[in-house]
CSV table of C-alpha atoms and ligand atoms in Angstrom, one decimal:
chain,number,residue,atom,x,y,z
P,1,MET,CA,-56.9,7.6,-35.2
P,2,THR,CA,-57.6,3.9,-35.1
P,3,ARG,CA,-56.2,2.1,-38.1
P,4,LEU,CA,-58.4,-0.8,-39.5
P,5,THR,CA,-57.2,-4.2,-40.2
P,6,THR,CA,-58.0,-6.4,-43.2
P,7,GLN,CA,-59.7,-8.7,-40.7
P,8,ASP,CA,-61.9,-5.8,-39.5
P,9,ILE,CA,-63.4,-5.2,-43.1
P,10,GLN,CA,-62.8,-8.4,-45.2
P,11,ASP,CA,-66.4,-9.5,-44.9
P,12,ILE,CA,-68.3,-6.2,-45.2
P,13,ARG,CA,-68.9,-5.9,-48.7
P,14,TYR,CA,-70.4,-9.4,-49.0
P,15,GLN,CA,-72.8,-8.8,-46.1
P,16,LEU,CA,-74.3,-5.4,-47.1
P,17,ASN,CA,-77.7,-6.8,-48.0
P,18,ARG,CA,-78.0,-8.5,-44.8
P,19,TYR,CA,-76.7,-5.5,-42.8
P,20,ASP,CA,-79.2,-3.2,-44.7
P,21,ARG,CA,-82.1,-5.5,-43.4
P,22,TYR,CA,-80.7,-5.2,-39.8
P,23,LEU,CA,-80.5,-1.3,-40.3
P,24,VAL,CA,-84.2,-1.1,-41.4
P,25,SER,CA,-85.2,-3.4,-38.5
P,26,ALA,CA,-83.2,-1.2,-36.0
P,27,THR,CA,-83.8,2.3,-37.2
P,28,GLY,CA,-86.6,2.1,-39.9
P,29,ARG,CA,-84.1,3.2,-42.5
P,30,SER,CA,-81.6,1.6,-45.0
P,31,LEU,CA,-77.9,2.4,-45.1
P,32,LEU,CA,-78.6,5.0,-47.8
P,33,GLY,CA,-81.5,6.4,-45.7
P,34,ILE,CA,-79.0,6.8,-42.5
P,35,GLY,CA,-76.5,8.4,-44.8
P,36,ALA,CA,-79.2,10.7,-46.1
P,37,ALA,CA,-80.3,11.7,-42.6
P,38,ALA,CA,-76.7,12.3,-41.6
P,39,ALA,CA,-76.4,14.8,-44.5
P,40,GLY,CA,-79.9,16.5,-43.8
P,41,ILE,CA,-81.2,15.1,-47.2
P,42,GLY,CA,-85.1,14.5,-46.7
P,43,ASP,CA,-85.7,12.9,-50.0
P,44,VAL,CA,-84.0,9.5,-50.0
P,45,THR,CA,-85.9,8.5,-53.2
P,46,ARG,CA,-84.3,11.4,-55.1
P,47,LEU,CA,-80.9,10.5,-53.7
P,48,ARG,CA,-81.2,7.0,-54.8
P,49,GLY,CA,-82.5,8.2,-58.2
P,50,ALA,CA,-79.5,10.5,-58.6
P,51,ALA,CA,-76.8,7.9,-57.3
P,52,PRO,CA,-76.4,6.1,-60.6
P,53,SER,CA,-75.2,9.3,-62.4
P,54,ILE,CA,-72.7,10.3,-59.7
P,55,ARG,CA,-69.1,9.0,-60.4
P,56,MET,CA,-67.0,8.3,-57.3
P,57,ALA,CA,-63.5,7.1,-57.3
P,58,VAL,CA,-61.7,5.3,-54.5
P,59,VAL,CA,-57.8,5.9,-54.5
P,60,PRO,CA,-55.6,3.5,-52.7
P,61,ILE,CA,-52.9,5.5,-50.8
P,62,ARG,CA,-49.4,3.8,-50.0
P,63,SER,CA,-48.1,6.6,-47.7
P,64,GLY,CA,-47.2,6.0,-44.1
P,65,LEU,CA,-48.0,2.4,-43.1
P,66,GLY,CA,-49.4,1.8,-46.5
P,67,ILE,CA,-52.2,0.1,-48.1
P,68,ILE,CA,-54.7,-1.9,-46.0
P,69,SER,CA,-55.7,-5.0,-48.3
P,70,GLY,CA,-59.4,-4.6,-49.0
P,71,PHE,CA,-59.8,-1.2,-47.7
P,72,ALA,CA,-60.4,0.6,-51.1
P,73,GLU,CA,-62.6,-2.3,-52.4
P,74,THR,CA,-64.7,-2.4,-49.2
P,75,VAL,CA,-65.3,1.5,-49.5
P,76,CYS,CA,-66.1,1.0,-53.2
P,77,GLY,CA,-68.3,-2.0,-52.3
P,78,ILE,CA,-70.3,0.3,-50.0
P,79,LEU,CA,-70.8,3.1,-52.5
P,80,VAL,CA,-71.8,0.5,-55.1
P,81,HIS,CA,-74.3,-1.0,-52.8
P,82,LEU,CA,-75.6,2.6,-52.2
P,83,GLY,CA,-76.2,2.9,-56.0
P,84,PHE,CA,-73.3,5.3,-57.0
P,85,ASP,CA,-71.1,4.6,-60.1
P,86,ALA,CA,-68.1,3.8,-58.0
P,87,PHE,CA,-64.7,2.4,-58.9
P,88,VAL,CA,-61.3,1.9,-57.4
P,89,THR,CA,-58.4,3.5,-59.4
P,90,GLY,CA,-55.9,1.2,-61.0
P,91,TYR,CA,-53.1,3.4,-59.9
P,92,SER,CA,-52.5,4.6,-56.4
P,93,ASP,CA,-51.5,7.9,-54.8
P,94,VAL,CA,-51.0,10.8,-57.4
P,95,SER,CA,-51.4,8.6,-60.4
P,96,GLY,CA,-54.7,7.4,-58.8
P,97,PHE,CA,-56.0,10.9,-58.3
P,98,ALA,CA,-55.0,11.7,-61.8
P,99,GLU,CA,-56.8,8.7,-63.1
P,100,ALA,CA,-59.9,9.5,-61.1
P,101,VAL,CA,-60.1,13.1,-62.4
P,102,ASP,CA,-59.4,11.9,-65.9
P,103,ALA,CA,-62.2,9.4,-65.5
P,104,GLY,CA,-64.6,12.4,-64.5
P,105,ALA,CA,-65.0,11.4,-61.0
P,106,GLN,CA,-67.1,14.0,-59.2
P,107,VAL,CA,-66.1,12.7,-55.7
P,108,ILE,CA,-62.7,11.1,-54.8
P,109,LEU,CA,-62.3,9.3,-51.6
P,110,ALA,CA,-58.8,8.5,-50.2
P,111,ALA,CA,-57.3,7.7,-46.8
P,112,ASP,CA,-53.8,7.8,-45.4
P,113,ASP,CA,-52.9,7.1,-41.8
P,114,ASP,CA,-54.2,10.4,-40.5
P,115,ARG,CA,-57.3,11.2,-42.4
P,116,PHE,CA,-60.0,9.5,-44.5
P,117,VAL,CA,-61.5,12.2,-46.9
P,118,ALA,CA,-64.0,12.5,-49.7
P,119,PHE,CA,-62.8,15.2,-52.1
P,120,CYS,CA,-65.2,17.3,-54.3
P,121,PRO,CA,-62.5,18.8,-56.5
P,122,ARG,CA,-64.9,20.9,-58.8
P,123,GLN,CA,-66.3,22.6,-55.7
P,124,GLY,CA,-63.1,22.7,-53.8
P,125,LYS,CA,-64.6,21.1,-50.8
P,126,THR,CA,-63.9,18.1,-48.7
P,127,VAL,CA,-65.9,15.7,-46.3
P,128,ASP,CA,-64.1,14.3,-43.3
P,129,ASN,CA,-64.8,10.7,-42.3
P,130,SER,CA,-64.6,11.2,-38.5
P,131,ARG,CA,-67.2,14.1,-38.7
P,132,ALA,CA,-69.5,12.2,-41.3
P,133,THR,CA,-69.2,9.0,-39.1
P,134,ALA,CA,-70.3,10.9,-36.1
P,135,ALA,CA,-73.2,12.4,-38.0
P,136,GLY,CA,-74.2,9.1,-39.2
P,137,PHE,CA,-74.2,7.2,-36.1
P,138,VAL,CA,-76.0,10.1,-34.3
P,139,ALA,CA,-78.7,10.1,-37.0
P,140,GLY,CA,-79.1,6.3,-36.5
P,141,LEU,CA,-79.4,6.9,-32.6
P,142,ASP,CA,-82.1,9.6,-33.5
P,143,LEU,CA,-83.9,7.1,-35.6
P,144,MET,CA,-83.7,4.4,-32.8
P,145,ALA,CA,-84.9,6.7,-30.2
P,146,GLY,CA,-87.7,8.3,-32.3
P,147,GLY,CA,-85.9,11.8,-31.9
P,148,LEU,CA,-83.6,13.3,-29.5
P,149,ASP,CA,-84.8,16.8,-28.9
P,150,GLY,CA,-84.8,17.3,-25.1
P,151,LYS,CA,-83.4,13.8,-24.4
P,152,ASP,CA,-80.4,13.0,-22.3
P,153,VAL,CA,-77.5,11.5,-24.3
P,154,LEU,CA,-74.1,10.3,-23.2
P,155,VAL,CA,-71.1,10.5,-25.4
P,156,ILE,CA,-68.4,8.2,-24.0
P,157,GLY,CA,-65.0,8.8,-25.6
P,158,CYS,CA,-64.0,12.3,-26.2
P,159,GLY,CA,-61.7,11.9,-29.3
P,160,PRO,CA,-62.6,13.2,-32.8
P,161,VAL,CA,-65.6,11.1,-33.3
P,162,GLY,CA,-66.9,11.7,-29.9
P,163,ARG,CA,-66.4,15.5,-30.4
P,164,TRP,CA,-68.2,15.5,-33.6
P,165,SER,CA,-71.0,13.4,-32.2
P,166,VAL,CA,-71.5,16.1,-29.6
P,167,GLU,CA,-71.9,18.7,-32.6
P,168,SER,CA,-74.5,16.5,-34.1
P,169,LEU,CA,-76.3,16.0,-30.9
P,170,LEU,CA,-76.5,19.6,-30.2
P,171,MET,CA,-77.9,20.3,-33.6
P,172,ARG,CA,-80.5,17.8,-32.7
P,173,LYS,CA,-81.2,19.6,-29.3
P,174,ALA,CA,-80.2,16.7,-27.1
P,175,ARG,CA,-79.2,17.2,-23.6
P,176,VAL,CA,-75.4,16.0,-23.8
P,177,SER,CA,-73.1,14.7,-21.2
P,178,VAL,CA,-69.7,13.4,-22.0
P,179,VAL,CA,-67.2,11.1,-20.2
P,180,ASP,CA,-63.8,9.7,-20.8
P,181,ARG,CA,-61.5,7.6,-18.9
P,182,VAL,CA,-59.1,10.5,-19.1
P,183,ALA,CA,-61.2,13.2,-17.2
P,184,GLN,CA,-59.3,16.0,-18.7
P,185,LYS,CA,-60.3,15.1,-22.2
P,186,ALA,CA,-64.0,15.4,-21.2
P,187,ALA,CA,-63.3,18.7,-19.5
P,188,ASP,CA,-61.5,20.1,-22.6
P,189,LEU,CA,-64.3,18.9,-25.0
P,190,ALA,CA,-66.8,20.8,-22.6
P,191,GLY,CA,-64.6,23.8,-22.8
P,192,TRP,CA,-64.6,23.5,-26.7
P,193,VAL,CA,-68.4,23.3,-26.8
P,194,GLN,CA,-68.7,26.3,-24.7
P,195,GLY,CA,-66.6,28.2,-27.0
P,196,ALA,CA,-67.6,26.8,-30.3
P,197,PHE,CA,-71.5,26.6,-29.8
P,198,HIS,CA,-72.0,28.7,-26.6
P,199,SER,CA,-73.7,25.6,-25.3
P,200,THR,CA,-73.3,23.8,-21.8
P,201,ILE,CA,-72.9,20.1,-21.8
P,202,ARG,CA,-72.4,18.0,-18.7
P,203,VAL,CA,-69.0,16.2,-17.8
P,204,ALA,CA,-70.0,13.1,-15.9
P,205,PRO,CA,-68.0,11.9,-13.0
P,206,ASP,CA,-66.9,8.4,-14.2
P,207,PRO,CA,-67.8,6.0,-17.0
P,208,ASP,CA,-69.7,3.4,-14.9
P,209,THR,CA,-71.8,5.9,-13.2
P,210,ALA,CA,-72.5,7.7,-16.5
P,211,LEU,CA,-73.3,4.4,-18.3
P,212,SER,CA,-75.7,3.2,-15.5
P,213,THR,CA,-77.7,6.5,-15.6
P,214,HIS,CA,-78.0,7.2,-19.3
P,215,ARG,CA,-80.2,5.0,-21.8
P,216,LEU,CA,-79.1,6.8,-24.9
P,217,ILE,CA,-75.5,6.3,-25.5
P,218,VAL,CA,-72.9,7.1,-28.4
P,219,GLU,CA,-69.9,4.9,-27.7
P,220,ALA,CA,-67.0,6.6,-29.4
P,221,THR,CA,-63.9,5.1,-27.5
P,222,ASN,CA,-61.0,3.1,-29.2
P,223,ALA,CA,-61.4,0.5,-26.3
P,224,ALA,CA,-63.3,-2.9,-26.2
P,225,GLU,CA,-65.6,-3.9,-23.4
P,226,VAL,CA,-66.6,-0.5,-22.3
P,227,ILE,CA,-70.5,-1.2,-22.1
P,228,HIS,CA,-71.4,-4.2,-20.2
P,229,ALA,CA,-74.8,-6.2,-19.8
P,230,ARG,CA,-75.2,-4.5,-16.5
P,231,HIS,CA,-75.4,-1.1,-18.2
P,232,VAL,CA,-78.3,-2.1,-20.6
P,233,ASN,CA,-81.9,-2.4,-20.0
P,234,ALA,CA,-85.1,-2.3,-22.1
P,235,ASP,CA,-84.9,1.4,-22.9
P,236,THR,CA,-81.2,1.4,-23.7
P,237,ARG,CA,-80.0,2.3,-27.3
P,238,VAL,CA,-76.4,2.4,-28.3
P,239,SER,CA,-74.8,4.0,-31.4
P,240,ALA,CA,-71.2,2.7,-31.4
P,241,PRO,CA,-68.9,4.3,-34.0
P,242,GLY,CA,-65.8,3.4,-31.9
P,243,MET,CA,-63.4,0.7,-33.1
P,244,PRO,CA,-63.0,-1.9,-31.8
P,245,CYS,CA,-66.8,-2.4,-30.8
P,246,GLY,CA,-67.0,-0.9,-27.2
P,247,LEU,CA,-69.9,-3.4,-26.3
P,248,THR,CA,-69.2,-6.8,-24.6
P,249,PRO,CA,-70.7,-9.8,-26.4
P,250,HIS,CA,-73.4,-10.0,-23.8
P,251,ALA,CA,-74.3,-6.4,-24.0
P,252,ARG,CA,-74.6,-6.6,-27.9
P,253,GLU,CA,-76.8,-9.8,-27.5
P,254,LYS,CA,-79.1,-7.8,-25.0
P,255,LEU,CA,-79.1,-4.9,-27.4
P,256,THR,CA,-79.8,-6.6,-30.7
P,257,GLY,CA,-82.1,-4.4,-32.7
P,258,ARG,CA,-81.3,-1.5,-30.4
P,259,MET,CA,-77.6,-0.9,-31.3
P,260,LEU,CA,-75.6,0.2,-34.3
P,261,HIS,CA,-71.9,-0.6,-34.8
P,262,ASP,CA,-69.8,-1.1,-37.9
P,263,PRO,CA,-66.1,-0.3,-39.1
P,264,LEU,CA,-67.0,1.6,-42.3
P,265,PRO,CA,-70.5,1.4,-44.0
P,266,ILE,CA,-72.3,4.1,-41.9
P,267,GLY,CA,-69.6,6.5,-42.1
P,268,VAL,CA,-69.0,6.0,-46.0
P,269,ALA,CA,-72.8,6.4,-46.5
P,270,ALA,CA,-72.8,9.7,-44.5
P,271,MET,CA,-69.6,10.9,-46.5
P,272,ALA,CA,-71.2,10.1,-49.8
P,273,SER,CA,-74.4,11.7,-49.0
P,274,GLN,CA,-72.7,14.8,-47.6
P,275,ALA,CA,-70.6,15.0,-50.9
P,276,VAL,CA,-73.7,14.6,-52.9
P,277,ARG,CA,-75.1,17.7,-51.3
P,278,ILE,CA,-72.0,19.7,-52.0
P,279,ILE,CA,-72.0,18.7,-55.7
P,280,ARG,CA,-75.7,19.2,-56.1
P,281,GLU,CA,-75.8,22.6,-54.3
P,282,GLN,CA,-72.7,23.9,-56.1
P,283,PRO,CA,-72.6,22.0,-59.5
P,284,MET,CA,-69.5,23.6,-60.9
P,285,GLY,CA,-68.3,25.3,-57.8
P,286,LEU,CA,-70.0,28.5,-59.0
P,287,LYS,CA,-72.3,30.2,-56.4
P,288,SER,CA,-75.9,29.2,-57.3
P,289,THR,CA,-77.4,32.5,-58.9
P,290,ALA,CA,-80.8,33.8,-57.8
P,291,SER,CA,-83.5,34.2,-60.5
P,292,ASP,CA,-82.5,37.8,-61.1
P,293,GLY,CA,-78.9,36.6,-61.9
P,294,ARG,CA,-77.6,38.0,-58.5
P,295,SER,CA,-75.1,35.5,-57.1
P,296,GLU,CA,-76.1,34.4,-53.6
X,1,2YG,O1,-55.4,3.3,-49.1
X,1,2YG,C1,-55.2,2.4,-48.1
X,1,2YG,O2,-55.4,1.2,-48.3
X,1,2YG,C2,-54.7,2.9,-46.8
X,1,2YG,N1,-53.9,4.0,-47.0
X,1,2YG,C3,-55.9,3.2,-45.9
X,1,2YG,C4,-55.3,3.7,-44.5
X,1,2YG,C5,-56.7,3.9,-43.6
X,1,2YG,C6,-56.2,4.3,-42.2
X,1,2YG,N2,-57.3,4.7,-41.4
X,1,2YG,C7,-58.3,3.8,-40.9
X,1,2YG,O3,-58.2,2.7,-41.1
X,1,2YG,C8,-59.5,4.4,-40.3
X,1,2YG,N3,-59.2,5.7,-39.7
X,1,2YG,C9,-60.5,4.6,-41.3
X,1,2YG,C10,-61.9,5.1,-40.9
X,1,2YG,C11,-62.4,4.2,-39.8
X,1,2YG,C12,-64.0,4.4,-39.5
X,1,2YG,N4,-64.2,5.6,-38.8
């Protein structure tokens, strides 16, 4: 699990309007729109309209390596930008969770060194950042590519985000290849997919060959300088949830308008949108009852 640094995130909350304009130019959708697409929410206007009435709390967590200065504030800034009634609790840890619940937060976001999670306490459900980040960046690739059904997509990096990216790609009927510098990790992921989804994905022989023969790419490694300018042509589109950014500066320059990368915004937008679906579909955690009173 990559641990962000203050330097990675310090400017994010001040550049969200500019980033939103870039997202609209690259995908045709805003940050909220990409989050909605990741959560399978079709009506973005309705989501935007509901957001101000949804209270979300971000709780700083001191466990392990401790607080990352600016992390909670940046997550909160992204949620406020999306229109939610979001705040950072004054207390951290358990006291922060109590403060969040007392303040009526319907969604509570918190991260330790192992997991970054959105909690929906009334529904007893959680949203995991790795899975939501994968869904968000795959949704963005889908929008950049004008749909992924039947198209060849490469996932490079077979860690948690790469694994969940494969899930999202299969749900969008893409033809998935995976590759990792540790060949066994790619083979293990193919085995998991076969067991979990009864689907077959291809394991590419090596990163350089795979990058040279694919135009739609999810870069989910924790390495820098994985995708070089030589791998990029006019048809290439890259969605890069991996931290640090896996594209060389020259590759990024060639891909302007056809690539997505950020340390937090798309993942947080996807988490928030998935949490909204949870709290909207099960308002008080009760099973929604059908018109004749039967519980579904
Ligand atoms: O509350 C705090 O300030 C700290 N306990 C936050 C620690 C977060 C550690 N995790 C990471 O930095 C990343 N895994 C977060 C998600 C990166 C985007 N996929």
